[in-house]
CSV table of C-alpha atoms and ligand atoms in Angstrom, one decimal:
chain,number,residue,atom,x,y,z
N,1,MET,CA,-8.3,63.7,-90.2
N,2,VAL,CA,-4.7,63.6,-88.9
N,3,GLN,CA,-5.5,66.2,-86.3
N,4,GLY,CA,-8.5,64.0,-85.1
N,5,SER,CA,-6.2,61.0,-84.7
N,6,VAL,CA,-3.7,62.9,-82.7
N,7,ARG,CA,-6.5,64.1,-80.3
N,8,VAL,CA,-7.7,60.5,-79.9
N,9,VAL,CA,-4.1,59.3,-79.1
N,10,GLN,CA,-3.6,62.2,-76.7
N,11,ALA,CA,-7.0,61.4,-74.9
N,12,ARG,CA,-5.9,57.8,-74.5
N,13,ARG,CA,-2.6,58.9,-73.0
N,14,ARG,CA,-4.4,61.2,-70.5
N,15,GLN,CA,-6.8,58.3,-69.6
N,16,ARG,CA,-3.8,56.0,-69.1
N,17,GLN,CA,-2.0,58.6,-67.0
N,18,ARG,CA,-5.1,59.1,-64.8
N,19,ARG,CA,-5.4,55.3,-64.3
N,20,ILE,CA,-1.8,55.1,-63.1
N,21,GLU,CA,-2.3,58.1,-60.8
N,22,ARG,CA,-5.4,56.5,-59.3
N,23,ARG,CA,-3.4,53.2,-58.6
N,24,VAL,CA,-0.6,55.2,-57.0
N,25,ASP,CA,-3.2,57.0,-54.8
N,26,ALA,CA,-4.7,53.7,-53.8
N,27,ARG,CA,-1.3,52.5,-52.6
N,28,ASP,CA,-0.3,55.7,-50.8
N,29,PRO,CA,-1.1,55.4,-47.1
N,30,GLY,CA,-1.3,59.1,-46.8
N,31,PRO,CA,0.3,61.1,-44.0
N,32,VAL,CA,2.3,58.7,-41.7
N,33,ASP,CA,0.7,58.2,-38.2
N,34,LEU,CA,3.8,57.0,-36.2
N,35,ASP,CA,1.8,56.4,-33.0
N,36,ARG,CA,-0.6,54.2,-34.8
N,37,GLN,CA,2.2,52.3,-36.5
N,38,ARG,CA,4.0,51.8,-33.1
N,39,ARG,CA,0.8,50.5,-31.5
N,40,TRP,CA,0.2,48.2,-34.4
N,41,ILE,CA,3.8,46.9,-34.2
N,42,GLY,CA,3.4,46.5,-30.4
N,43,ILE,CA,0.2,44.5,-30.9
N,44,ARG,CA,1.8,42.3,-33.5
N,45,ILE,CA,4.9,41.7,-31.2
N,46,ARG,CA,2.6,40.8,-28.3
N,47,ILE,CA,0.5,38.5,-30.5
N,48,ARG,CA,3.7,36.7,-31.7
N,49,ILE,CA,5.2,36.4,-28.2
N,50,GLY,CA,1.8,35.2,-27.0
N,51,ILE,CA,1.6,32.6,-29.7
N,52,ARG,CA,5.2,31.4,-28.9
N,53,ILE,CA,4.5,31.3,-25.2
N,54,GLY,CA,1.2,29.5,-25.9
N,55,ILE,CA,3.0,26.9,-28.1
N,56,GLY,CA,5.8,26.6,-25.4
N,57,ILE,CA,3.3,26.0,-22.6
N,58,GLY,CA,1.3,23.7,-24.7
N,59,ILE,CA,4.4,21.6,-25.6
N,60,GLY,CA,5.5,21.8,-21.9
N,61,ILE,CA,2.2,20.6,-20.6
N,62,GLY,CA,2.0,18.0,-23.3
N,63,ILE,CA,5.5,16.6,-22.5
N,64,GLY,CA,4.7,16.8,-18.8
N,65,ILE,CA,1.4,14.9,-19.1
N,66,GLY,CA,3.1,12.5,-21.5
N,67,ILE,CA,5.9,11.8,-19.0
N,68,GLY,CA,3.3,11.6,-16.2
N,69,ILE,CA,1.2,9.1,-18.1
N,70,GLY,CA,4.4,7.3,-19.1
N,71,ILE,CA,5.4,6.9,-15.5
N,72,GLY,CA,1.9,6.1,-14.6
N,73,ILE,CA,1.7,3.2,-17.1
N,74,GLY,CA,5.3,2.1,-16.5
N,75,GLY,CA,5.4,2.4,-12.7
N,76,ARG,CA,1.7,2.9,-12.0
N,77,VAL,CA,0.5,5.9,-10.0
N,78,VAL,CA,-0.1,5.0,-6.4
N,79,THR,CA,-3.4,6.7,-5.5
N,80,ALA,CA,-4.1,4.6,-2.4
N,81,THR,CA,-3.1,5.6,1.1
N,82,VAL,CA,-0.2,3.3,1.9
N,83,LEU,CA,-0.6,1.9,5.4
N,84,ASP,CA,2.8,2.0,7.0
N,85,GLY,CA,3.1,-1.1,9.2
N,86,LYS,CA,6.4,0.1,10.7
N,87,LEU,CA,4.8,3.3,11.9
N,88,VAL,CA,1.7,1.7,13.4
N,89,ALA,CA,3.9,-1.0,15.0
N,90,ALA,CA,6.0,1.7,16.6
N,91,LEU,CA,2.9,3.2,18.1
N,92,VAL,CA,1.8,-0.2,19.4
N,93,LYS,CA,5.3,-0.7,20.9
N,94,ASP,CA,5.1,2.7,22.6
N,95,GLU,CA,1.8,1.6,24.3
N,96,VAL,CA,3.4,-1.7,25.3
N,97,ARG,CA,6.4,0.0,26.8
N,98,ALA,CA,4.2,2.2,28.9
N,99,ARG,CA,2.3,-0.8,30.1
N,100,THR,CA,5.4,-2.8,31.0
N,101,GLN,CA,6.6,0.3,32.9
N,102,ALA,CA,3.3,0.4,34.8
N,103,LEU,CA,3.7,-3.3,35.6
N,104,ALA,CA,7.3,-2.8,36.7
N,105,ALA,CA,6.0,-0.1,39.1
N,106,ARG,CA,3.9,-2.8,40.6
N,107,GLY,CA,6.8,-5.2,40.9
N,108,VAL,CA,6.1,-7.3,37.8
N,109,THR,CA,8.7,-7.9,35.1
N,110,VAL,CA,7.0,-9.1,32.0
N,111,GLY,CA,8.6,-12.3,30.8
N,112,LEU,CA,8.5,-13.9,27.3
N,113,ALA,CA,10.0,-17.3,26.4
N,114,VAL,CA,10.8,-17.8,22.7
N,115,VAL,CA,11.4,-21.4,21.7
N,116,LEU,CA,13.2,-22.3,18.5
N,117,VAL,CA,13.7,-25.9,17.4
N,118,GLY,CA,16.2,-26.6,14.6
N,119,ASP,CA,18.2,-24.2,12.4
N,120,ASP,CA,15.8,-22.9,9.8
N,121,PRO,CA,17.4,-19.6,8.8
N,122,ALA,CA,14.1,-17.7,8.3
N,123,SER,CA,12.8,-18.8,11.7
N,124,ALA,CA,16.1,-17.8,13.3
N,125,VAL,CA,15.7,-14.3,11.8
N,126,TYR,CA,12.1,-14.0,13.1
N,127,VAL,CA,13.1,-15.2,16.6
N,128,LYS,CA,16.0,-12.7,16.8
N,129,ALA,CA,13.7,-9.9,15.7
N,130,LYS,CA,10.9,-10.8,18.2
N,131,THR,CA,13.3,-11.0,21.2
N,132,LYS,CA,14.9,-7.7,20.2
N,133,ASP,CA,11.5,-6.0,19.9
N,134,ALA,CA,10.5,-7.4,23.3
N,135,ARG,CA,13.6,-6.2,25.0
N,136,GLU,CA,13.2,-2.7,23.5
N,137,CYS,CA,9.8,-2.6,25.2
N,138,GLY,CA,11.1,-3.6,28.6
N,139,ILE,CA,10.0,-7.3,28.3
N,140,ASP,CA,12.4,-9.9,29.7
N,141,ALA,CA,12.7,-12.1,26.6
N,142,THR,CA,14.6,-15.4,26.8
N,143,ASP,CA,15.7,-17.6,23.9
N,144,HIS,CA,15.4,-21.4,24.2
N,145,ARG,CA,17.1,-23.1,21.3
N,146,LEU,CA,16.8,-26.8,20.7
N,147,PRO,CA,18.5,-29.0,18.1
N,148,ALA,CA,16.4,-30.1,15.1
N,149,ASP,CA,16.4,-33.8,16.3
N,150,THR,CA,14.7,-32.9,19.6
N,151,SER,CA,12.0,-35.3,20.4
N,152,GLN,CA,8.3,-34.5,20.8
N,153,ALA,CA,8.7,-35.5,24.5
N,154,GLY,CA,11.7,-33.2,24.9
N,155,LEU,CA,9.9,-30.2,23.5
N,156,LEU,CA,6.8,-31.0,25.6
N,157,ALA,CA,9.0,-31.1,28.7
N,158,LEU,CA,10.4,-27.7,28.0
N,159,VAL,CA,6.9,-26.3,27.3
N,160,ALA,CA,5.7,-27.8,30.7
N,161,ARG,CA,8.7,-26.2,32.5
N,162,LEU,CA,8.0,-22.8,31.0
N,163,GLY,CA,4.3,-23.2,31.7
N,164,ALA,CA,5.1,-23.7,35.4
N,165,ASP,CA,7.5,-20.8,35.7
N,166,PRO,CA,5.8,-17.7,37.2
N,167,ARG,CA,8.5,-15.4,35.7
N,168,VAL,CA,7.3,-16.4,32.2
N,169,HIS,CA,4.0,-14.8,31.2
N,170,GLY,CA,4.1,-15.7,27.5
N,171,ILE,CA,5.4,-18.7,25.6
N,172,LEU,CA,6.0,-18.6,21.9
N,173,VAL,CA,7.0,-21.8,20.0
N,174,GLN,CA,8.3,-20.6,16.6
N,175,LEU,CA,6.5,-22.3,13.7
N,176,PRO,CA,6.9,-24.3,11.5
N,177,LEU,CA,8.4,-27.0,13.6
N,178,PRO,CA,10.5,-29.7,12.0
N,179,LYS,CA,8.3,-32.3,10.3
N,180,HIS,CA,8.5,-35.0,12.9
N,181,PHE,CA,6.7,-32.9,15.5
N,182,ASP,CA,3.0,-33.0,16.2
N,183,THR,CA,2.6,-29.3,16.1
N,184,ASP,CA,-1.1,-29.3,17.3
N,185,ALA,CA,-0.1,-31.3,20.4
N,186,ILE,CA,2.7,-28.9,21.2
N,187,ILE,CA,0.5,-25.8,20.9
N,188,ALA,CA,-2.2,-27.5,23.0
N,189,ALA,CA,0.4,-28.1,25.7
N,190,ILE,CA,1.0,-24.4,26.1
N,191,PRO,CA,-1.1,-23.1,29.1
N,192,PRO,CA,-3.9,-21.0,27.4
N,193,HIS,CA,-3.2,-18.1,29.6
N,194,LYS,CA,0.5,-18.0,28.3
N,195,ASP,CA,-0.4,-18.7,24.6
N,196,VAL,CA,0.6,-15.3,23.4
N,197,ASP,CA,0.6,-16.5,19.7
N,198,GLY,CA,-3.2,-17.0,20.2
N,199,LEU,CA,-3.2,-20.4,18.5
N,200,HIS,CA,-4.3,-22.6,21.4
N,201,PRO,CA,-7.7,-24.2,20.7
N,202,GLU,CA,-9.1,-22.4,23.7
N,203,ASN,CA,-8.0,-19.0,22.5
N,204,LEU,CA,-9.1,-19.6,19.0
N,205,GLY,CA,-12.5,-20.8,20.4
N,206,ARG,CA,-12.8,-17.6,22.4
N,207,VAL,CA,-12.2,-15.5,19.2
N,208,ALA,CA,-15.0,-17.6,17.6
N,209,GLN,CA,-17.2,-16.7,20.6
N,210,GLY,CA,-16.4,-13.0,20.2
N,211,LYS,CA,-14.7,-13.0,23.6
N,212,PRO,CA,-11.0,-13.0,22.8
N,213,ARG,CA,-8.3,-13.3,25.4
N,214,PHE,CA,-5.3,-13.6,23.0
N,215,THR,CA,-5.9,-13.0,19.3
N,216,ALA,CA,-3.6,-14.6,16.7
N,217,CYS,CA,-0.9,-11.9,16.1
N,218,THR,CA,-1.2,-11.6,12.3
N,219,PRO,CA,-5.0,-11.1,12.0
N,220,ALA,CA,-4.8,-8.9,15.1
N,221,GLY,CA,-2.2,-6.8,13.3
N,222,CYS,CA,-4.4,-6.6,10.2
N,223,MET,CA,-7.3,-5.3,12.2
N,224,ARG,CA,-5.1,-2.6,13.8
N,225,LEU,CA,-4.0,-1.6,10.3
N,226,LEU,CA,-7.6,-1.3,9.1
N,227,ALA,CA,-8.4,0.8,12.1
N,228,HIS,CA,-5.3,3.0,11.5
N,229,GLY,CA,-6.4,3.5,7.9
N,230,GLY,CA,-9.9,4.7,9.0
N,231,VAL,CA,-11.5,1.8,7.3
N,232,THR,CA,-15.1,1.2,8.3
N,233,VAL,CA,-15.4,-2.5,8.9
N,234,ALA,CA,-19.0,-2.7,10.1
N,235,GLY,CA,-21.3,-3.4,7.2
N,236,ALA,CA,-18.4,-3.8,4.8
N,237,SER,CA,-18.1,-6.7,2.4
N,238,ALA,CA,-14.8,-8.5,3.3
N,239,VAL,CA,-13.0,-11.2,1.3
N,240,VAL,CA,-10.3,-13.2,3.1
N,241,LEU,CA,-8.1,-15.3,0.8
N,242,GLY,CA,-6.6,-18.3,2.7
N,243,ARG,CA,-8.1,-20.4,5.5
N,244,SER,CA,-5.1,-21.3,7.6
N,245,VAL,CA,-5.5,-21.6,11.4
N,246,LEU,CA,-2.6,-19.1,11.7
N,247,VAL,CA,-4.1,-16.3,9.5
N,248,GLY,CA,-7.2,-16.8,7.4
N,249,LYS,CA,-9.7,-18.4,9.8
N,250,PRO,CA,-9.1,-16.1,12.8
N,251,MET,CA,-9.0,-13.2,10.4
N,252,ALA,CA,-12.5,-14.1,9.1
N,253,LEU,CA,-13.7,-14.4,12.6
N,254,LEU,CA,-12.3,-11.0,13.7
N,255,LEU,CA,-13.9,-9.3,10.7
N,256,ALA,CA,-17.2,-11.0,11.4
N,257,ASN,CA,-17.0,-10.0,15.1
N,258,ALA,CA,-16.5,-6.4,13.8
N,259,ASP,CA,-19.8,-6.7,11.8
N,260,ALA,CA,-18.3,-7.2,8.3
N,261,THR,CA,-20.0,-9.6,5.9
N,262,VAL,CA,-17.2,-12.1,5.3
N,263,THR,CA,-16.4,-14.5,2.4
N,264,LEU,CA,-13.6,-16.9,3.2
N,265,CYS,CA,-11.8,-18.1,0.0
N,266,HIS,CA,-9.3,-20.9,-0.5
N,267,SER,CA,-7.8,-23.0,-3.3
N,268,LYS,CA,-11.1,-24.6,-4.3
N,269,THR,CA,-13.0,-21.3,-4.5
N,270,ARG,CA,-14.5,-20.6,-7.9
N,271,ASP,CA,-14.8,-17.1,-9.3
N,272,LEU,CA,-12.0,-15.7,-7.1
N,273,ALA,CA,-11.7,-12.5,-9.3
N,274,GLU,CA,-15.4,-11.7,-9.0
N,275,ARG,CA,-15.5,-12.2,-5.3
N,276,VAL,CA,-12.5,-9.9,-4.8
N,277,ALA,CA,-14.0,-7.3,-7.2
N,278,ALA,CA,-17.1,-7.1,-5.0
N,279,ALA,CA,-15.1,-6.6,-1.7
N,280,ASP,CA,-14.7,-3.4,0.2
N,281,ILE,CA,-11.9,-5.1,2.2
N,282,VAL,CA,-9.5,-7.7,0.8
N,283,ILE,CA,-7.2,-9.7,3.0
N,284,ALA,CA,-4.7,-11.8,1.0
N,285,ALA,CA,-3.0,-14.6,2.9
N,286,VAL,CA,-2.3,-17.4,0.4
N,287,GLY,CA,1.4,-17.4,-0.1
N,288,ARG,CA,1.1,-17.1,-3.9
N,289,PRO,CA,3.1,-14.2,-5.4
N,290,GLU,CA,0.7,-11.5,-6.9
N,291,LEU,CA,-2.2,-14.0,-7.1
N,292,VAL,CA,-4.6,-11.1,-6.5
N,293,ARG,CA,-4.4,-9.0,-9.6
N,294,GLY,CA,-4.7,-5.2,-9.4
N,295,ALA,CA,-7.5,-5.1,-11.9
N,296,TRP,CA,-9.7,-7.2,-9.5
N,297,ILE,CA,-9.6,-4.6,-6.8
N,298,LYS,CA,-12.8,-2.6,-6.4
N,299,PRO,CA,-11.9,1.2,-6.6
N,300,GLY,CA,-11.5,2.5,-3.1
N,301,ALA,CA,-11.2,-0.9,-1.4
N,302,ALA,CA,-8.9,-1.6,1.5
N,303,VAL,CA,-6.2,-4.1,0.6
N,304,ILE,CA,-4.2,-5.9,3.3
N,305,ASP,CA,-1.4,-8.1,1.9
N,306,VAL,CA,-0.3,-10.7,4.4
N,307,GLY,CA,1.7,-12.8,1.9
N,308,ILE,CA,5.5,-13.0,2.1
N,309,ASN,CA,7.0,-14.5,-1.0
N,310,ARG,CA,10.5,-14.4,-2.5
N,311,GLY,CA,10.6,-13.2,-6.1
N,312,ALA,CA,13.0,-14.5,-8.7
N,313,ASP,CA,15.3,-11.5,-8.0
N,314,GLY,CA,15.4,-12.5,-4.3
N,315,LYS,CA,13.1,-9.5,-3.3
N,316,LEU,CA,10.1,-10.0,-1.0
N,317,ILE,CA,6.7,-9.7,-2.8
N,318,GLY,CA,3.2,-10.1,-1.5
N,319,ASP,CA,0.1,-12.0,-2.6
N,320,VAL,CA,-1.2,-8.8,-4.3
N,321,GLU,CA,0.0,-7.2,-7.6
N,322,TYR,CA,1.0,-4.1,-5.6
N,323,ALA,CA,1.5,-1.4,-8.2
N,324,ALA,CA,-1.7,-2.1,-10.1
N,325,ALA,CA,-3.7,-2.6,-6.9
N,326,ALA,CA,-2.4,0.7,-5.4
N,327,ALA,CA,-3.7,2.6,-8.4
N,328,ARG,CA,-7.3,1.4,-7.5
N,329,ALA,CA,-7.4,0.8,-3.8
N,330,GLY,CA,-8.3,3.3,-1.1
N,331,VAL,CA,-5.8,2.0,1.3
N,332,ILE,CA,-3.1,-0.7,0.9
N,333,THR,CA,-0.3,-2.3,2.8
N,334,PRO,CA,3.2,-2.7,1.2
N,335,VAL,CA,5.3,-5.9,1.4
N,336,PRO,CA,7.6,-5.6,3.2
N,337,GLY,CA,6.8,-3.0,5.8
N,338,GLY,CA,3.0,-3.7,6.1
N,339,VAL,CA,1.6,-6.6,8.0
N,340,GLY,CA,5.0,-8.1,9.1
N,341,PRO,CA,6.0,-5.5,11.7
N,342,MET,CA,2.4,-5.5,13.0
N,343,THR,CA,2.5,-9.3,13.7
N,344,ARG,CA,5.6,-8.7,15.9
N,345,ALA,CA,4.0,-5.7,17.6
N,346,CYS,CA,0.8,-7.7,18.4
N,347,LEU,CA,2.9,-10.5,20.0
N,348,LEU,CA,4.3,-7.9,22.4
N,349,GLU,CA,0.7,-6.6,23.1
N,350,ASN,CA,-0.5,-10.1,23.9
N,351,THR,CA,2.6,-10.7,26.2
N,352,VAL,CA,2.0,-7.6,28.2
N,353,ARG,CA,-1.7,-8.5,28.4
N,354,ALA,CA,-0.8,-11.9,29.7
N,355,ALA,CA,1.2,-10.3,32.5
N,356,GLU,CA,-1.6,-7.9,33.3
N,357,LEU,CA,-4.1,-10.7,33.5
N,358,THR,CA,-2.0,-12.4,36.3
N,359,LEU,CA,-2.8,-9.4,38.5
N,360,GLY,CA,-6.5,-9.9,38.0
V,401,NAP,P1,-0.9,-21.6,4.4
V,401,NAP,O1,-1.1,-22.3,5.7
V,401,NAP,O2,-0.1,-22.3,3.4
V,401,NAP,O3,-2.4,-21.3,3.8
V,401,NAP,C1,-2.5,-20.8,2.5
V,401,NAP,C2,-4.0,-20.7,2.2
V,401,NAP,O4,-4.1,-20.1,0.9
V,401,NAP,C3,-4.8,-22.0,2.2
V,401,NAP,O5,-6.0,-21.9,2.8
V,401,NAP,C4,-4.9,-22.3,0.7
V,401,NAP,O6,-6.2,-23.0,0.4
V,401,NAP,C5,-5.0,-20.9,0.2
V,401,NAP,N1,-4.6,-20.9,-1.2
V,401,NAP,C6,-3.5,-21.4,-1.8
V,401,NAP,N2,-3.5,-21.2,-3.1
V,401,NAP,C7,-4.6,-20.6,-3.4
V,401,NAP,C8,-5.2,-20.1,-4.6
V,401,NAP,N3,-4.6,-20.2,-5.8
V,401,NAP,N4,-6.4,-19.5,-4.5
V,401,NAP,C9,-7.0,-19.3,-3.4
V,401,NAP,N5,-6.5,-19.7,-2.2
V,401,NAP,C10,-5.3,-20.3,-2.2
V,401,NAP,O7,-0.3,-20.2,4.6
V,401,NAP,P2,-0.4,-19.1,5.9
V,401,NAP,O8,0.4,-19.6,7.0
V,401,NAP,O9,-1.8,-18.8,6.1
V,401,NAP,O10,0.3,-17.9,5.2
V,401,NAP,C11,-0.1,-17.3,4.0
V,401,NAP,C12,0.9,-16.3,3.6
V,401,NAP,O11,1.0,-15.3,4.6
V,401,NAP,C13,2.3,-16.8,3.4
V,401,NAP,O12,2.9,-16.1,2.3
V,401,NAP,C14,3.0,-16.5,4.7
V,401,NAP,O13,4.4,-16.4,4.5
V,401,NAP,C15,2.4,-15.2,5.0
V,401,NAP,N6,2.4,-14.9,6.4
V,401,NAP,C16,2.8,-13.6,6.8
V,401,NAP,C17,2.8,-13.2,8.1
V,401,NAP,C18,3.2,-11.8,8.4
V,401,NAP,O14,3.5,-11.5,9.5
V,401,NAP,N7,3.3,-10.9,7.4
V,401,NAP,C19,2.4,-14.1,9.1
V,401,NAP,C20,1.9,-15.3,8.7
V,401,NAP,C21,1.9,-15.7,7.4
V,401,NAP,P3,-6.4,-24.5,0.9
V,401,NAP,O15,-6.8,-24.4,2.3
V,401,NAP,O16,-7.6,-24.9,0.0
V,401,NAP,O17,-5.2,-25.2,0.7
C-alpha cells in the first residue's frame, strides 16, 4: 500500500518534471543564427528610422502647408499675373523716344505745353511728372503756371496763344481747374489737332465713331495693359464701373470698338456685384476705395483698377479689393504702379502723334 503510494508520488514528480522541460524547450530558440538576428535587427532599425523620417516629413509638410494656408488667408495668395504698368510704360516711352528722334531727323522738335492753374499740390505733382517724362523722351515740354484767380478769359487767351504757336504740337490743361472755370469751354477751345488729352468733343466723337485721332490717355493706357496681358477683348464680356468723360465713357467705347460686349455701370446701377461676377474684363474707375470686392471677381477675369484713393494710413489704394481679387483674377493691375504710369505714357504717345500728323 505504502509502496503503491510512493510510486504514484514518483510518477507525478516525473510528469511535473517533463512538463517543465517541455516549457523550457518551447522557450529555447535553439542554436543561435547570428546572421538572421543581425538582418532582423537591421530591418527593425530601418523600420524605426523610416517611421521617424515619415513622421518628420509629415509634420514638416503639415507645418509648411499650415504656414502656407496661414499666409494665404492672412495675406492672400496672388495667383493672377500682375500687369506692371511701369514696365509697359517704359516700353511705350522707348517707342515714343524713337519716334521723336525720327521727327528730329526731319527737323521737327516735338513740343508739349502743360498748363497748370492754381496751387493744388496733387496737380503740381502730376504736371512735374508729365514734363519730366516728356523731356526724357526728347519732347520739348514747357510749363505754364497761372495763379488760382486767373479768369476764364485769361486762360482762354493762353490756350489761343499756344494753339497758334507752331512749335507747340500738344496742349494739356491740367484738371481739375479751380471751381470758377467753365472746364468744358476751356477744353473746347483747345484746337482738336493739339488736344493730346483726347477730351475735346471732336476727339471723343471720333472715338465713338471708331476713328480715333487722340484717345483719352487713361482708357488708352488700360487698353495697352490688356493687350500686354494677352487678354482677348473681342467677344469678351466687359464691365466698366464709372461713366466719367475722362475715363468711363471713352473706356466703354474703346472696348466696344475692340468687339467686347460692354456694360457701363455707375452709382445708380443695381446688382453691381452680379454684373462684375459675370465679366471677363472689369475696369474699375469710380474713386471709391475697394468698392469692387475680391469675391465678386469671376475666376480668371482681367481686372484693371483705375482708382486712386488715399487710405486712412495715407497709402494709395485702388477701387478694387486687391489681395482678394488677385487670388481669383487671371490678370490684375496694382495701385500704385498699374494704370497711373500708363496714363502718362499715353500722353507722350498722343503728343508725338500730334507732331507726326503735322507732316501729313
Ligand atoms: P468721377 O468723375 O468722380 O466719376 C466717378 C464715376 O464713378 C461716376 O460715373 C459715378 O457714377 C461712379 N460711381 C461713384 N460711386 C459709385 C458706386 N458706389 N457704384 C458705382 N459707380 C459709382 O471720377 P473719374 O475722374 O472717372 O476717376 C475715377 C477714379 O479714377 C478716381 O479714383 C480717380 O482718381 C482715378 N483716376 C486715375 C487715373 C490714373 O491715371 N490712374 C486717371 C484718371 C482718374 P455717377 O455718374 O452715377 O455719379
